[in-house]
mmCIF file of C-alpha atoms in Angstrom:
data_model
loop_
_atom_site.group_PDB
_atom_site.id
_atom_site.type_symbol
_atom_site.label_atom_id
_atom_site.label_comp_id
_atom_site.label_asym_id
_atom_site.label_seq_id
_atom_site.Cartn_x
_atom_site.Cartn_y
_atom_site.Cartn_z
ATOM 1 C CA MET A 847 -126.051 -22.772 36.877
ATOM 2 C CA LYS A 848 -123.562 -20.477 38.542
ATOM 3 C CA LEU A 849 -122.050 -17.821 36.365
ATOM 4 C CA SER A 850 -118.309 -17.918 36.741
ATOM 5 C CA ARG A 851 -115.279 -16.331 35.138
ATOM 6 C CA SER A 852 -114.401 -19.667 33.474
ATOM 7 C CA PHE A 853 -117.483 -19.351 31.551
ATOM 8 C CA ILE A 854 -118.203 -15.535 31.061
ATOM 9 C CA THR A 855 -114.570 -14.612 30.143
ATOM 10 C CA PRO A 856 -114.549 -17.238 26.988
ATOM 11 C CA LEU A 857 -117.913 -16.267 26.092
ATOM 12 C CA ILE A 858 -117.720 -12.500 25.918
ATOM 13 C CA THR A 859 -114.432 -13.153 24.082
ATOM 14 C CA ILE A 860 -115.890 -15.127 21.438
ATOM 15 C CA ILE A 861 -118.983 -12.666 21.198
ATOM 16 C CA PHE A 862 -116.538 -9.916 21.010
ATOM 17 C CA LEU A 863 -114.847 -11.413 18.099
ATOM 18 C CA ALA A 864 -118.326 -11.967 16.329
ATOM 19 C CA VAL A 865 -119.402 -8.498 16.827
ATOM 20 C CA ALA A 866 -116.090 -7.015 15.753
ATOM 21 C CA LEU A 867 -116.087 -9.281 12.562
ATOM 22 C CA SER A 868 -119.837 -8.121 11.543
ATOM 23 C CA GLY A 869 -118.817 -4.602 12.348
ATOM 24 C CA LEU A 870 -115.871 -4.755 9.866
ATOM 25 C CA LEU A 871 -118.177 -6.502 7.412
ATOM 26 C CA MET A 872 -120.710 -3.857 7.676
ATOM 27 C CA PHE A 873 -118.304 -1.017 7.566
ATOM 28 C CA PHE A 874 -116.979 -2.382 4.150
ATOM 29 C CA HIS A 875 -120.382 -3.288 3.012
ATOM 30 C CA ILE A 876 -119.829 -7.088 2.840
ATOM 31 C CA PHE A 877 -122.912 -9.407 3.192
ATOM 32 C CA ASP A 878 -124.762 -6.197 3.493
ATOM 33 C CA GLY A 879 -128.293 -7.010 4.837
ATOM 34 C CA TYR A 880 -127.137 -10.224 6.711
ATOM 35 C CA THR A 881 -124.460 -8.812 8.962
ATOM 36 C CA GLU A 882 -126.698 -6.096 10.477
ATOM 37 C CA VAL A 883 -128.855 -8.289 12.455
ATOM 38 C CA VAL A 884 -126.024 -10.573 13.934
ATOM 39 C CA HIS A 885 -124.304 -7.261 14.822
ATOM 40 C CA GLU A 886 -127.087 -5.931 16.463
ATOM 41 C CA ILE A 887 -128.331 -9.078 18.637
ATOM 42 C CA LEU A 888 -124.718 -10.213 19.622
ATOM 43 C CA GLY A 889 -124.112 -6.664 20.424
ATOM 44 C CA VAL A 890 -126.877 -6.539 22.968
ATOM 45 C CA ILE A 891 -125.807 -10.165 24.266
ATOM 46 C CA PHE A 892 -122.347 -8.840 24.504
ATOM 47 C CA VAL A 893 -123.366 -5.914 26.721
ATOM 48 C CA VAL A 894 -125.442 -8.351 29.022
ATOM 49 C CA PHE A 895 -122.343 -10.593 29.584
ATOM 50 C CA SER A 896 -119.858 -7.648 29.850
ATOM 51 C CA VAL A 897 -121.871 -6.583 32.562
ATOM 52 C CA LEU A 898 -121.797 -9.774 34.181
ATOM 53 C CA HIS A 899 -117.953 -10.014 33.693
ATOM 54 C CA VAL A 900 -117.578 -6.488 35.334
ATOM 55 C CA ILE A 901 -119.773 -7.764 38.156
ATOM 56 C CA LEU A 902 -117.770 -10.875 38.733
ATOM 57 C CA ASN A 903 -114.366 -9.024 38.396
ATOM 58 C CA TRP A 904 -115.172 -5.682 40.278
ATOM 59 C CA LYS A 905 -112.533 -5.965 42.799
ATOM 60 C CA ALA A 906 -109.769 -6.380 40.448
ATOM 61 C CA LEU A 907 -111.491 -3.876 38.031
ATOM 62 C CA LYS A 908 -111.628 -1.040 40.615
ATOM 63 C CA ILE A 909 -108.086 -1.004 40.645
ATOM 64 C CA HIS A 910 -107.964 -0.228 36.859
ATOM 65 C CA PHE A 911 -110.625 2.565 37.089
ATOM 66 C CA LYS A 912 -108.338 4.524 39.468
ATOM 67 C CA LYS A 913 -105.420 4.669 37.089
ATOM 68 C CA ARG A 914 -104.546 7.812 34.694
ATOM 69 C CA VAL A 915 -104.753 5.506 31.693
ATOM 70 C CA PHE A 916 -108.291 4.560 32.363
ATOM 71 C CA ILE A 917 -109.401 8.384 32.733
ATOM 72 C CA LEU A 918 -107.396 9.369 29.562
ATOM 73 C CA SER A 919 -108.947 6.461 27.699
ATOM 74 C CA THR A 920 -112.515 7.262 28.796
ATOM 75 C CA ILE A 921 -112.165 10.993 27.576
ATOM 76 C CA VAL A 922 -110.450 9.803 24.354
ATOM 77 C CA VAL A 923 -113.328 7.614 23.321
ATOM 78 C CA ALA A 924 -115.817 10.083 24.360
ATOM 79 C CA VAL A 925 -114.221 12.750 22.256
ATOM 80 C CA ILE A 926 -114.219 10.459 19.241
ATOM 81 C CA SER A 927 -117.814 9.455 19.796
ATOM 82 C CA ILE A 928 -118.735 13.104 19.906
ATOM 83 C CA LEU A 929 -116.765 13.773 16.910
ATOM 84 C CA LEU A 930 -118.427 10.941 15.045
ATOM 85 C CA VAL A 931 -121.835 11.946 15.989
ATOM 86 C CA ILE A 932 -121.132 15.600 14.779
ATOM 87 C CA GLN A 933 -119.855 14.441 11.696
ATOM 88 C CA GLN A 934 -122.778 12.160 10.913
ATOM 89 C CA GLN A 935 -125.186 15.208 11.543
ATOM 90 C CA LYS A 936 -123.260 17.298 9.282
ATOM 91 C CA SER A 937 -122.809 14.748 6.427
ATOM 92 C CA PRO A 938 -125.539 12.035 6.830
ATOM 93 C CA LYS A 939 -125.253 8.725 5.018
ATOM 94 C CA PHE A 940 -127.123 7.992 2.004
ATOM 95 C CA ASP A 941 -129.601 5.763 3.476
ATOM 96 C CA THR A 942 -130.277 8.143 6.342
ATOM 97 C CA ILE A 943 -131.266 10.718 3.869
ATOM 98 C CA LEU A 944 -133.237 8.376 1.691
ATOM 99 C CA ILE A 945 -135.293 7.173 4.867
ATOM 100 C CA GLU A 946 -135.944 10.735 5.921
ATOM 101 C CA ARG A 947 -137.235 11.755 2.594
ATOM 102 C CA ILE A 948 -139.548 8.715 2.066
ATOM 103 C CA THR A 949 -141.255 9.107 5.657
ATOM 104 C CA ASN A 950 -141.712 12.943 4.764
ATOM 105 C CA ALA A 951 -142.861 12.390 1.165
ATOM 106 C CA PRO A 952 -146.654 12.463 0.037
ATOM 107 C CA ILE A 953 -147.769 8.624 0.575
ATOM 108 C CA GLU A 954 -148.734 8.713 -3.202
ATOM 109 C CA ASP A 955 -145.129 9.541 -4.149
ATOM 110 C CA VAL A 956 -144.024 6.825 -1.864
ATOM 111 C CA LEU A 957 -145.983 4.129 -3.529
ATOM 112 C CA LYS A 958 -145.032 5.203 -6.885
ATOM 113 C CA VAL A 959 -141.296 4.997 -6.105
ATOM 114 C CA LEU A 960 -142.057 1.383 -4.278
ATOM 115 C CA GLN A 961 -143.647 0.261 -7.277
ATOM 116 C CA VAL A 962 -146.645 -0.750 -5.408
ATOM 117 C CA ASP A 963 -150.288 -0.897 -6.787
ATOM 118 C CA SER A 964 -151.854 2.032 -4.583
ATOM 119 C CA ILE A 965 -155.545 0.585 -4.985
ATOM 120 C CA VAL A 966 -154.176 -2.630 -3.199
ATOM 121 C CA VAL A 967 -152.040 -0.608 -0.680
ATOM 122 C CA VAL A 968 -155.009 1.693 0.378
ATOM 123 C CA LYS A 969 -157.429 -1.341 0.558
ATOM 124 C CA ARG A 970 -154.651 -3.034 2.885
ATOM 125 C CA LEU A 971 -153.911 -0.164 5.174
ATOM 126 C CA GLU A 972 -158.149 0.388 5.386
ATOM 127 C CA GLU A 973 -158.542 -3.519 6.423
ATOM 128 C CA ASN A 974 -156.003 -2.832 9.124
ATOM 129 C CA GLY A 975 -157.555 0.405 10.559
ATOM 130 C CA ILE A 976 -155.357 2.786 9.057
ATOM 131 C CA SER A 977 -156.648 5.630 7.453
ATOM 132 C CA PHE A 978 -155.118 8.796 5.784
ATOM 133 C CA ILE A 979 -156.070 11.933 3.762
ATOM 134 C CA GLU A 980 -154.522 12.551 0.280
ATOM 135 C CA GLY A 981 -151.179 14.258 0.534
ATOM 136 C CA ALA A 982 -150.249 12.967 4.051
ATOM 137 C CA SER A 983 -146.709 11.594 4.515
ATOM 138 C CA MET A 984 -145.668 8.196 5.999
ATOM 139 C CA GLU A 985 -144.823 10.236 9.186
ATOM 140 C CA GLU A 986 -148.170 11.833 9.604
ATOM 141 C CA ILE A 987 -150.000 8.452 8.968
ATOM 142 C CA TRP A 988 -148.117 6.468 11.359
ATOM 143 C CA ILE A 989 -148.603 9.130 14.066
ATOM 144 C CA ASN A 990 -152.238 9.886 13.359
ATOM 145 C CA ASN A 991 -152.991 6.204 13.246
ATOM 146 C CA LYS A 992 -150.901 5.358 16.261
ATOM 147 C CA VAL A 993 -148.938 2.567 14.575
ATOM 148 C CA SER A 994 -145.238 1.935 14.409
ATOM 149 C CA PRO A 995 -143.293 3.004 11.096
ATOM 150 C CA LYS A 996 -142.204 -0.531 10.463
ATOM 151 C CA LYS A 997 -145.925 -1.726 10.463
ATOM 152 C CA LEU A 998 -147.007 0.870 8.165
ATOM 153 C CA PHE A 999 -143.854 -0.014 5.835
ATOM 154 C CA ASP A 1000 -144.490 -3.590 6.131
ATOM 155 C CA LEU A 1001 -148.322 -3.271 5.166
ATOM 156 C CA ILE A 1002 -147.109 -0.938 2.045
ATOM 157 C CA ILE A 1003 -144.759 -3.441 0.850
ATOM 158 C CA GLU A 1004 -146.428 -6.763 1.837
#
């Protein structure tokens, strides 16, 4: 199937609307936990098809790239993005703080907070070739055992 403007343009329009809607739902914490995966996956698909859209429309878009408004828009978006990153670093979101503290806390404390049976978890970790010394943090455990943080967490809450 040959990609054409008549296929790509409506597709990225619909994907844009879905990504925009899921972004708004995430922003206002509506259907938390469900919208994030939609937003992330469709966001990747949006990027792929947007690149195809730019390729198909390169000749026409080159004219816009040379205009002053394009350069000003690029600068404004870059400045806003940088300011948002700085703001996030100075005042991280609750879940960012929580995840950081859990990953750096001693594993025994993490198991208590997650309300899981430490004996069962230690056995499960050992069965999966994951060892640790008492007082080690989750981060130390995944680094020393060369496993992903997600795999370690999944084994703990399984």
